[in-house]
PDB file of C-alpha atoms in Angstrom:
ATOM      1  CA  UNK A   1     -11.455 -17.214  -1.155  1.00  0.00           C
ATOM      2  CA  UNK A   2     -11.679 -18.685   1.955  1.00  0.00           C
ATOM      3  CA  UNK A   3     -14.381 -16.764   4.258  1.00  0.00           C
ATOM      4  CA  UNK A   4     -11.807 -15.874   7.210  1.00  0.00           C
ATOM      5  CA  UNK A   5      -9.717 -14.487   4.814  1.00  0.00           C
ATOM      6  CA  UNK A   6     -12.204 -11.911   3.450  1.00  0.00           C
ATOM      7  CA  UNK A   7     -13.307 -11.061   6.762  1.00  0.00           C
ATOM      8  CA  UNK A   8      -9.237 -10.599   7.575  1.00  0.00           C
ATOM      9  CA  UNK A   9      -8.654  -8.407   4.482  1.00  0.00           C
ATOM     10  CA  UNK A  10     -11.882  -6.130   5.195  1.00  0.00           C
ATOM     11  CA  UNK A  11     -10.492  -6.017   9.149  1.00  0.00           C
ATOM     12  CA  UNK A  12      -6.656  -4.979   8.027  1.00  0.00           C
ATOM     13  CA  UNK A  13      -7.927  -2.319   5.488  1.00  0.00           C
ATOM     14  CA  UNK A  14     -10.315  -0.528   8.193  1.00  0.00           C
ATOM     15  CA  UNK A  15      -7.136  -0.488  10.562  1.00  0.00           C
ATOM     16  CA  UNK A  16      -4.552   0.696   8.079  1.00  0.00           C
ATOM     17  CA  UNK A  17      -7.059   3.303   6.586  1.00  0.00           C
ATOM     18  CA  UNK A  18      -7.693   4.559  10.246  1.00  0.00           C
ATOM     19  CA  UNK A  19     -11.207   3.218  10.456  1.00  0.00           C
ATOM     20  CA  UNK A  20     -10.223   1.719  13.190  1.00  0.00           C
ATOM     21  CA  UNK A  21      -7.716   4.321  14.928  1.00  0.00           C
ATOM     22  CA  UNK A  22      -4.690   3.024  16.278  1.00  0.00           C
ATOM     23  CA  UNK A  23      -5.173   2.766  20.138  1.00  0.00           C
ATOM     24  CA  UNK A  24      -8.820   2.046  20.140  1.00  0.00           C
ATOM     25  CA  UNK A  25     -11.170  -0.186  21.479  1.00  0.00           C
ATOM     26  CA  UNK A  26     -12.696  -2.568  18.407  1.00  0.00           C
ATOM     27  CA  UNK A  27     -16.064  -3.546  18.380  1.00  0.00           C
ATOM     28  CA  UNK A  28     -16.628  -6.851  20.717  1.00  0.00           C
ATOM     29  CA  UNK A  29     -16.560 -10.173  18.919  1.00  0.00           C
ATOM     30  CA  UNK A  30     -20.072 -10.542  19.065  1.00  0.00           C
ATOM     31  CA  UNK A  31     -20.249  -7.386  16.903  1.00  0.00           C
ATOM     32  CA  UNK A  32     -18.039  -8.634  14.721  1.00  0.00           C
ATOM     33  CA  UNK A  33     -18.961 -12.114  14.456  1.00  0.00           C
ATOM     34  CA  UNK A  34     -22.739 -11.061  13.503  1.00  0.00           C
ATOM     35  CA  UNK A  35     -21.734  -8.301  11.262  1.00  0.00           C
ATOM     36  CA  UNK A  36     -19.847 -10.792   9.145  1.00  0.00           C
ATOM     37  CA  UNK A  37     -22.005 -13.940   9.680  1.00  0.00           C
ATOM     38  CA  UNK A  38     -19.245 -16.024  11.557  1.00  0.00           C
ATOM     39  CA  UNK A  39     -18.791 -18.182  13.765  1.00  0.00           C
ATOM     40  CA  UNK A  40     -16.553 -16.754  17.390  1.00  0.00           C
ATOM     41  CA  UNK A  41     -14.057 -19.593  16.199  1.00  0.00           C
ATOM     42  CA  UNK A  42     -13.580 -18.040  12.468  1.00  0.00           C
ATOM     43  CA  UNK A  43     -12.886 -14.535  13.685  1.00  0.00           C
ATOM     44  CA  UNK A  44     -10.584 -15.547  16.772  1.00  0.00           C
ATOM     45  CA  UNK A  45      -8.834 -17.462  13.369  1.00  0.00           C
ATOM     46  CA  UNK A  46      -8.965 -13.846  12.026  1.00  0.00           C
ATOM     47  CA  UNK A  47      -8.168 -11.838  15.348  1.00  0.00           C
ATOM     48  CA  UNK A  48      -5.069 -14.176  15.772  1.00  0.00           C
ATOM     49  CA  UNK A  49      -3.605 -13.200  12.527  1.00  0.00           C
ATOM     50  CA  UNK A  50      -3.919 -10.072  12.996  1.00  0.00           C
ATOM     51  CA  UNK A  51      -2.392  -9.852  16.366  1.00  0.00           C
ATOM     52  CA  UNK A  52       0.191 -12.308  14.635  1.00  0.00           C
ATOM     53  CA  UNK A  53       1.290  -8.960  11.931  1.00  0.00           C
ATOM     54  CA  UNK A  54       1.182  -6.536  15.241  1.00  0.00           C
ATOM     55  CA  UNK A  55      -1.998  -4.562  14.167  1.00  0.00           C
ATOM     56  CA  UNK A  56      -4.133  -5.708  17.326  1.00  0.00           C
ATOM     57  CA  UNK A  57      -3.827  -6.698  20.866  1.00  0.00           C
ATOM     58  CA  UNK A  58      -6.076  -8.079  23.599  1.00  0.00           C
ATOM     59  CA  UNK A  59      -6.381  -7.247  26.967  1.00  0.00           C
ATOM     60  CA  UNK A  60      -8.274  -9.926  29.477  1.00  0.00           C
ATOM     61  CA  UNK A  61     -11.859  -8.706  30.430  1.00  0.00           C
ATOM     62  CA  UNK A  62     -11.305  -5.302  28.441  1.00  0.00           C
ATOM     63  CA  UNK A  63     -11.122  -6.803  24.535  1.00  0.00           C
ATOM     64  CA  UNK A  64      -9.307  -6.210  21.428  1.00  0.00           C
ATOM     65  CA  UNK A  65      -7.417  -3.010  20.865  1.00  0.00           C
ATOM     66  CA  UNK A  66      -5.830  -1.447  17.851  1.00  0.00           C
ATOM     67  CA  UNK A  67      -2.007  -1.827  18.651  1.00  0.00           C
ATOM     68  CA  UNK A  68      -0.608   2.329  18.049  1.00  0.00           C
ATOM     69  CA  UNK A  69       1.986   2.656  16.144  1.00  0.00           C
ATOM     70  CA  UNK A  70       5.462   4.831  16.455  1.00  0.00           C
ATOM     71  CA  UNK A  71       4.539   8.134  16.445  1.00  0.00           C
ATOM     72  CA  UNK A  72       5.567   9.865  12.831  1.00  0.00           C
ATOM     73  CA  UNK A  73       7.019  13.260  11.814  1.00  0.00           C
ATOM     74  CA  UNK A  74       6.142  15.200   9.417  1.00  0.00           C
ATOM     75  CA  UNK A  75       9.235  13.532   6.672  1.00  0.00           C
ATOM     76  CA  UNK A  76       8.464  10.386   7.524  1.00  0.00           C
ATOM     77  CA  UNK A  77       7.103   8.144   4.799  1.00  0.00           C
ATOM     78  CA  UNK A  78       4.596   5.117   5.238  1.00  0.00           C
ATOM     79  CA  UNK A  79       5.766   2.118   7.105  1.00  0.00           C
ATOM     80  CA  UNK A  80       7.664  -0.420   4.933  1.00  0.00           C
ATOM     81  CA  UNK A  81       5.682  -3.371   6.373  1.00  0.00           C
ATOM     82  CA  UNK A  82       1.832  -1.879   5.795  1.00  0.00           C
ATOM     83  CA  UNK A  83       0.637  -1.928   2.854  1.00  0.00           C
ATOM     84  CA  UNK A  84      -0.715   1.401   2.346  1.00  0.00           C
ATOM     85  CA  UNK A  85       0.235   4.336   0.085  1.00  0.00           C
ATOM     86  CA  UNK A  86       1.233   8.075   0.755  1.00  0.00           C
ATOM     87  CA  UNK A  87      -2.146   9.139   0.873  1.00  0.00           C
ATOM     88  CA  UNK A  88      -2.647   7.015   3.811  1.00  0.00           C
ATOM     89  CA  UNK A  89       0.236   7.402   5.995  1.00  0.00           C
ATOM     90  CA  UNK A  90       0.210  11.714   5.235  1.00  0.00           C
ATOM     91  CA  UNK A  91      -3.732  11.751   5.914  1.00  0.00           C
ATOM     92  CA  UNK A  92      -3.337  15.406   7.668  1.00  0.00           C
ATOM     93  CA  UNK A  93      -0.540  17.186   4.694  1.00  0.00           C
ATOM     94  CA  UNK A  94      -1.120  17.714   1.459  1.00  0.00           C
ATOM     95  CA  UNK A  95      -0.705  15.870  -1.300  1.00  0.00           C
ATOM     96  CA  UNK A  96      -0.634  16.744  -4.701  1.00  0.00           C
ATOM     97  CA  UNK A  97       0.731  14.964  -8.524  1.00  0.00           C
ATOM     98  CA  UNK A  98       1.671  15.969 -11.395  1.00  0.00           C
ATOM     99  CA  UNK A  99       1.756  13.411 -14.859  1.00  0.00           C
ATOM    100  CA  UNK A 100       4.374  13.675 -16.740  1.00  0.00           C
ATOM    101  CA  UNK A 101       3.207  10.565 -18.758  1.00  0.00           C
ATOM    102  CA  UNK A 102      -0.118   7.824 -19.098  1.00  0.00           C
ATOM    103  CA  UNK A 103      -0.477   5.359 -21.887  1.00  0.00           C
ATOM    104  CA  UNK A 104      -0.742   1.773 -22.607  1.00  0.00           C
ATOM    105  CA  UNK A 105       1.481  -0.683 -24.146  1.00  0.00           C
ATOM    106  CA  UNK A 106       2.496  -3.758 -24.217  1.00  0.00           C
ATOM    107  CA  UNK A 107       4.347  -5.326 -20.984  1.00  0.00           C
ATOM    108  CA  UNK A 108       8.547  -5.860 -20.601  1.00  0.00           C
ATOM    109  CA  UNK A 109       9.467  -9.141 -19.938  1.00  0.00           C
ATOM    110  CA  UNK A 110      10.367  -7.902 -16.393  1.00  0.00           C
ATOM    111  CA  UNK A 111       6.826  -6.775 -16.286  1.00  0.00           C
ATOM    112  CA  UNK A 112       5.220 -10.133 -17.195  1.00  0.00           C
ATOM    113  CA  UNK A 113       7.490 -11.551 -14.812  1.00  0.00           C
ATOM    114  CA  UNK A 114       6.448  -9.575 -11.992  1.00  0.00           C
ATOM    115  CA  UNK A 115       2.962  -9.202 -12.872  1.00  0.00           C
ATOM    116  CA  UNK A 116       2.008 -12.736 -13.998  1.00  0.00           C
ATOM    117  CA  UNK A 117       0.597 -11.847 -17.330  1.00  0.00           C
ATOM    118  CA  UNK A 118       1.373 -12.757 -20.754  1.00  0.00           C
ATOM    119  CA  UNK A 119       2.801 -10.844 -23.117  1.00  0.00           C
ATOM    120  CA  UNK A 120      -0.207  -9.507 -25.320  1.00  0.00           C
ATOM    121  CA  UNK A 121      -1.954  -8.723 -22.124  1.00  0.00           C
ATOM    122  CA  UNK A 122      -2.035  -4.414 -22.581  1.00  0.00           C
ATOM    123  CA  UNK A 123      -0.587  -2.624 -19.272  1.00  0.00           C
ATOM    124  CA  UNK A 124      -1.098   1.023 -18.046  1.00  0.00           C
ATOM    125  CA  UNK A 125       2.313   2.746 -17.865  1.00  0.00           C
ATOM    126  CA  UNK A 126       2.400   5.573 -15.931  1.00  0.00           C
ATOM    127  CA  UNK A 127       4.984   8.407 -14.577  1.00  0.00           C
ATOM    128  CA  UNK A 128       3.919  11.190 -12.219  1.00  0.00           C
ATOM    129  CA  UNK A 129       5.715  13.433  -9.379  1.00  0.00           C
ATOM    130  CA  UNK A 130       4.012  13.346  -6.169  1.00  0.00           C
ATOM    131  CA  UNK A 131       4.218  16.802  -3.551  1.00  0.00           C
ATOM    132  CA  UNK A 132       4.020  16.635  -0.103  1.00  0.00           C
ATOM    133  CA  UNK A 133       3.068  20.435   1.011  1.00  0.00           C
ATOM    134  CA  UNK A 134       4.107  21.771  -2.203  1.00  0.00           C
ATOM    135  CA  UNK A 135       7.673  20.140  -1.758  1.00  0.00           C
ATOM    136  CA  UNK A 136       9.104  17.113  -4.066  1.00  0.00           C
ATOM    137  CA  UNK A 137       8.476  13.743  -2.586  1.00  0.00           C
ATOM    138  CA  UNK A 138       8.399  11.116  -4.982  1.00  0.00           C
ATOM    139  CA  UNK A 139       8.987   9.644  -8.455  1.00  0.00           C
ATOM    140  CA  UNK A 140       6.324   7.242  -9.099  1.00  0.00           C
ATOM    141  CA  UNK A 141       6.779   4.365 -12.144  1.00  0.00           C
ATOM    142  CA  UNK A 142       3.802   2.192 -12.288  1.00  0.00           C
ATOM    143  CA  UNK A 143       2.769  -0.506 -14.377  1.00  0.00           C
ATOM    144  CA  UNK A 144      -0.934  -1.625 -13.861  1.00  0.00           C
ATOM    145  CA  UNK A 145      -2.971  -4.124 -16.365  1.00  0.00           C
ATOM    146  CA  UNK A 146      -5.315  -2.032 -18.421  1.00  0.00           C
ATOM    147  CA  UNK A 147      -7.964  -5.527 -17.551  1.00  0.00           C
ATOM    148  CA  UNK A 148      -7.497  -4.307 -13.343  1.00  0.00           C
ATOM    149  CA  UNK A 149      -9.958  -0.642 -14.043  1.00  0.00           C
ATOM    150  CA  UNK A 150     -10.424   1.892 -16.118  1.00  0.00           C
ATOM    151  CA  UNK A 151      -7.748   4.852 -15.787  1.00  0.00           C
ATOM    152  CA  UNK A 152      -7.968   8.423 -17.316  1.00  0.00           C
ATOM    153  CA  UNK A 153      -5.772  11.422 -15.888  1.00  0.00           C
ATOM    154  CA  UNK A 154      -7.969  12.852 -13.511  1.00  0.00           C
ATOM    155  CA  UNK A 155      -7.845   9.622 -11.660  1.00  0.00           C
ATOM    156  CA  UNK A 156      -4.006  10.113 -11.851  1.00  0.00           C
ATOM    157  CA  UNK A 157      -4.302  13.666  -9.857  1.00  0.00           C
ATOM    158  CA  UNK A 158      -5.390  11.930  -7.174  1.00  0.00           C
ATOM    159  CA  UNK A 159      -4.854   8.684  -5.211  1.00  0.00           C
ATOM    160  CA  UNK A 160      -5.391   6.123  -7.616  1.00  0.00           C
ATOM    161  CA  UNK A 161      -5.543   3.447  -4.084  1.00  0.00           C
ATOM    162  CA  UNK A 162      -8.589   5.629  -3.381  1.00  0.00           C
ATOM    163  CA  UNK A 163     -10.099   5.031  -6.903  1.00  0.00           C
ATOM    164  CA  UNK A 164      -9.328   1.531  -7.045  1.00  0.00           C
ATOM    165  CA  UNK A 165     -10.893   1.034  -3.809  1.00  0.00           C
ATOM    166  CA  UNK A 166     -14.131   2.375  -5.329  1.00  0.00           C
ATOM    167  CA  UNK A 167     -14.226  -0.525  -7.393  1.00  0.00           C
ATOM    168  CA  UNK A 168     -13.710  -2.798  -4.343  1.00  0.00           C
ATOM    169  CA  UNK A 169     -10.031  -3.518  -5.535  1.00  0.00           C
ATOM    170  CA  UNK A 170      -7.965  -3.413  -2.222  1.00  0.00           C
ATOM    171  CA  UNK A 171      -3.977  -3.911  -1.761  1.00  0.00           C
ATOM    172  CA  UNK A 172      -3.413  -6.797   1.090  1.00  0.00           C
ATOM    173  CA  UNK A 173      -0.119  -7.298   0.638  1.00  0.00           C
ATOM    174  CA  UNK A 174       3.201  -5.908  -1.063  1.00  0.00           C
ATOM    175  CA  UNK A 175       6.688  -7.298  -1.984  1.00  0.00           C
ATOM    176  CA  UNK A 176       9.031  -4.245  -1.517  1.00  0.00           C
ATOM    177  CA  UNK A 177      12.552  -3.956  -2.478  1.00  0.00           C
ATOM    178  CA  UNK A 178      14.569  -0.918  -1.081  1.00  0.00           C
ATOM    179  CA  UNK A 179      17.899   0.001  -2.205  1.00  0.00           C
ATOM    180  CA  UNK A 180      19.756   3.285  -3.481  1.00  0.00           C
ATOM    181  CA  UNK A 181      20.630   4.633  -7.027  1.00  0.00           C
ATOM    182  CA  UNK A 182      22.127   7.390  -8.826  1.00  0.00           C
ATOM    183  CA  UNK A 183      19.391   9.866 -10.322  1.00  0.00           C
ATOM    184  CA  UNK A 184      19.253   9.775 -14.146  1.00  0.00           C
ATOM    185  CA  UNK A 185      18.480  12.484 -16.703  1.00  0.00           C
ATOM    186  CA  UNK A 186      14.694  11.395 -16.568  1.00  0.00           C
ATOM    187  CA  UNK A 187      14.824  11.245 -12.603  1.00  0.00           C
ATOM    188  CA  UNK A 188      17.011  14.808 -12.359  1.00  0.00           C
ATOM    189  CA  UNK A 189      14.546  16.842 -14.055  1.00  0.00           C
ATOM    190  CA  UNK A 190      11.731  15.537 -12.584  1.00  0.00           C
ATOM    191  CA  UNK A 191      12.632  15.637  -9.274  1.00  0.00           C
ATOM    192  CA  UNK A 192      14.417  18.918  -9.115  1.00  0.00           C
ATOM    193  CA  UNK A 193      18.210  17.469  -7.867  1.00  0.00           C
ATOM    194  CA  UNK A 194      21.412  17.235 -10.058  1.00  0.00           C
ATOM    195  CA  UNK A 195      22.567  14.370 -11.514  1.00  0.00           C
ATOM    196  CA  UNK A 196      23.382  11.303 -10.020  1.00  0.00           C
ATOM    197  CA  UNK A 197      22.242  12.750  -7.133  1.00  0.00           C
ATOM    198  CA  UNK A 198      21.961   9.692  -4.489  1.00  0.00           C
ATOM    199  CA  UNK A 199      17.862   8.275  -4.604  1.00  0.00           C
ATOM    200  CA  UNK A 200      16.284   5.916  -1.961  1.00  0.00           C
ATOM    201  CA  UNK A 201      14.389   3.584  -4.378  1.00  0.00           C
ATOM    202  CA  UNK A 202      11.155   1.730  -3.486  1.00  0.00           C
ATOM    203  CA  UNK A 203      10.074  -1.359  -5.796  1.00  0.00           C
ATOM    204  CA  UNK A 204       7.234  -2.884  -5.518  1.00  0.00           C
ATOM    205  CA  UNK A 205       4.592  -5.869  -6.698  1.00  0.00           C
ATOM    206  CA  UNK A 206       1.513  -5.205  -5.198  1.00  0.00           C
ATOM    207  CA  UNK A 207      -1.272  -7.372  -4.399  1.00  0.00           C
ATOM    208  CA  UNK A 208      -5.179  -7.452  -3.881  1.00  0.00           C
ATOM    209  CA  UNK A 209      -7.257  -9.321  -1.721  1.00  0.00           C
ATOM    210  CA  UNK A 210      -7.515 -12.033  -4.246  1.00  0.00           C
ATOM    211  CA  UNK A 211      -3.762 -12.355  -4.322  1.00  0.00           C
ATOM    212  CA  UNK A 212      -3.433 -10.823  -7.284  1.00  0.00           C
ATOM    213  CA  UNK A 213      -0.575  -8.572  -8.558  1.00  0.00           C
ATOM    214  CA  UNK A 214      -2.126  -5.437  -9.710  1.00  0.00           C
ATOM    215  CA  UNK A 215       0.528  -3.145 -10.068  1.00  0.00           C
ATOM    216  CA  UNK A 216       4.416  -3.111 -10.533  1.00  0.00           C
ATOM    217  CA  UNK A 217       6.172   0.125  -9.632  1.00  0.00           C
ATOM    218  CA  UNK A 218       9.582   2.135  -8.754  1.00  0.00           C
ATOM    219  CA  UNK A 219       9.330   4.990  -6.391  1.00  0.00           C
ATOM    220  CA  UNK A 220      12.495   7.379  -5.852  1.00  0.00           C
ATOM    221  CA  UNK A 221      12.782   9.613  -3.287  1.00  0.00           C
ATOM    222  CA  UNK A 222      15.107  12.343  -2.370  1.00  0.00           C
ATOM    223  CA  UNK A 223      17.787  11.007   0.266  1.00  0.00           C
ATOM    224  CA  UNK A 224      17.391  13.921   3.359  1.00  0.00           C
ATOM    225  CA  UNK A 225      13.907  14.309   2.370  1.00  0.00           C
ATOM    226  CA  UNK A 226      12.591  10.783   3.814  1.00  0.00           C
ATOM    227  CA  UNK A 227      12.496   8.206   6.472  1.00  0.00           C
ATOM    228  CA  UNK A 228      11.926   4.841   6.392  1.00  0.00           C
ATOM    229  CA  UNK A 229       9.970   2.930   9.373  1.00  0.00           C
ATOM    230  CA  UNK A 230       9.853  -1.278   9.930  1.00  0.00           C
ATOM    231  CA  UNK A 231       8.246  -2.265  12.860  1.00  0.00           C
ATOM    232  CA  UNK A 232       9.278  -5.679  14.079  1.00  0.00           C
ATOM    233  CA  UNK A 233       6.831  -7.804  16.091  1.00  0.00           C
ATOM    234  CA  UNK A 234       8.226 -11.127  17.144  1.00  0.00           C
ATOM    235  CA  UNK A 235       5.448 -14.197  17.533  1.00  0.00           C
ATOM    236  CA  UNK A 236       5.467 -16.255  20.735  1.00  0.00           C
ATOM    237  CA  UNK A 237       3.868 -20.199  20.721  1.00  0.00           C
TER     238      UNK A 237
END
């Protein structure tokens, strides 16, 4: 990987894991230059794409600033264009899962497909409810490669994002797909609502700083218990 990429990765995880909090001042180029061992040319490079994706801003004679973001309410889930997980974007509610199943198997085609793997390649499958403040919020589906880390239950309590970062496996980017769907026997009883009852649905490849996919996954979430945000930032040249 390119070295102004790593030093952009490491830069866009510290801002969307509040490191860097939104509306603050970041540490002067010369700071950041020297603390990665670039050149001011490489990390304008870096500084430029992330002003590019709306996460930073510069202000003549005062430096680079950590662009806020809309404010959120309490129902809100995380922003479709960051790619961070409900951990993240709820940092001050709590949050709490329950596994209703963990195993491994062999991939789906779909799987493979989305994944990039072959077919013997073993996968984690995994189904768990997540509660915000004691309340249903989502129904999590994930498929992860058994070869990405090692996975046991009590990692599933918890936010496996967390875990994985541990192991210095971090998500950089994310191809969501959002649409709506009927709730299904499996999603009903799960999730606490009737049948058929209308679902906002999340799917998602995910990817790590190395570009690659590391998990595959459908989230449902109760209709009037969610909101969705996008921010749009529009690039001048």
């Amino acid at each position: 990987m390119y070295k102004y990429r790593e030093v952009y990765t490491d830069i866009k995880n510290n801002i969307l894991t509040n490191h860097y909090r939104a509306g603050s001042l970041m540490p002067t180029q010369e700071e950041l230059a020297e603390k990665y061992s670039i050149s001011r040319l490489t990390l304008r490079k870096v500084l430029q794409m992330l002003g590019d994706e709306g996460l930073v801003y510069s202000k003549q004679g005062a430096g680079t600033f950590v662009r806020p973001r809309m404010a959120d309410s309490p129902d809100e889930i995380l922003p479709l264009n960051s790619p961070i997980g409900v951990t993240y974007s709820h940092r001050s509610q709590e949050i709490s899962s329950k596994v209703l199943h963990f195993d491994a198997r062999l991939p789906t085609p779909l799987e493979q497909k989305n994944l990039n793997i072959e077919a013997n390649e073993p996968v984690y499958e995994i189904k768990r409810v997540r509660y915000l403040n004691g309340k249903h919020y989502s129904f999590e589906h994930t498929i992860m490669p058994t070869r990405i880390a090692p996975l046991d239950e009590k990692i599933l309590h918890k936010s496996i994002y967390d875990y994985l970062g541990s192991k210095n496996i971090m998500m950089t980017d994310a191809r969501r797909v959002v649409y709506a769907e009927a709730a299904d026997a499996e999603t009903s009883q799960a999730m606490g609502v009737d049948l058929n009852c209308p679902m906002l649905v999340i799917e998602q490849t995910a990817y790590d700083q190395k570009g690659r996919a590391f998990e595959y996954s459908v989230s449902q979430f109760i209709k009037d218990h969610s909101k969705f945000v996008f921010d749009v930032h529009r690039q001048w040249y």
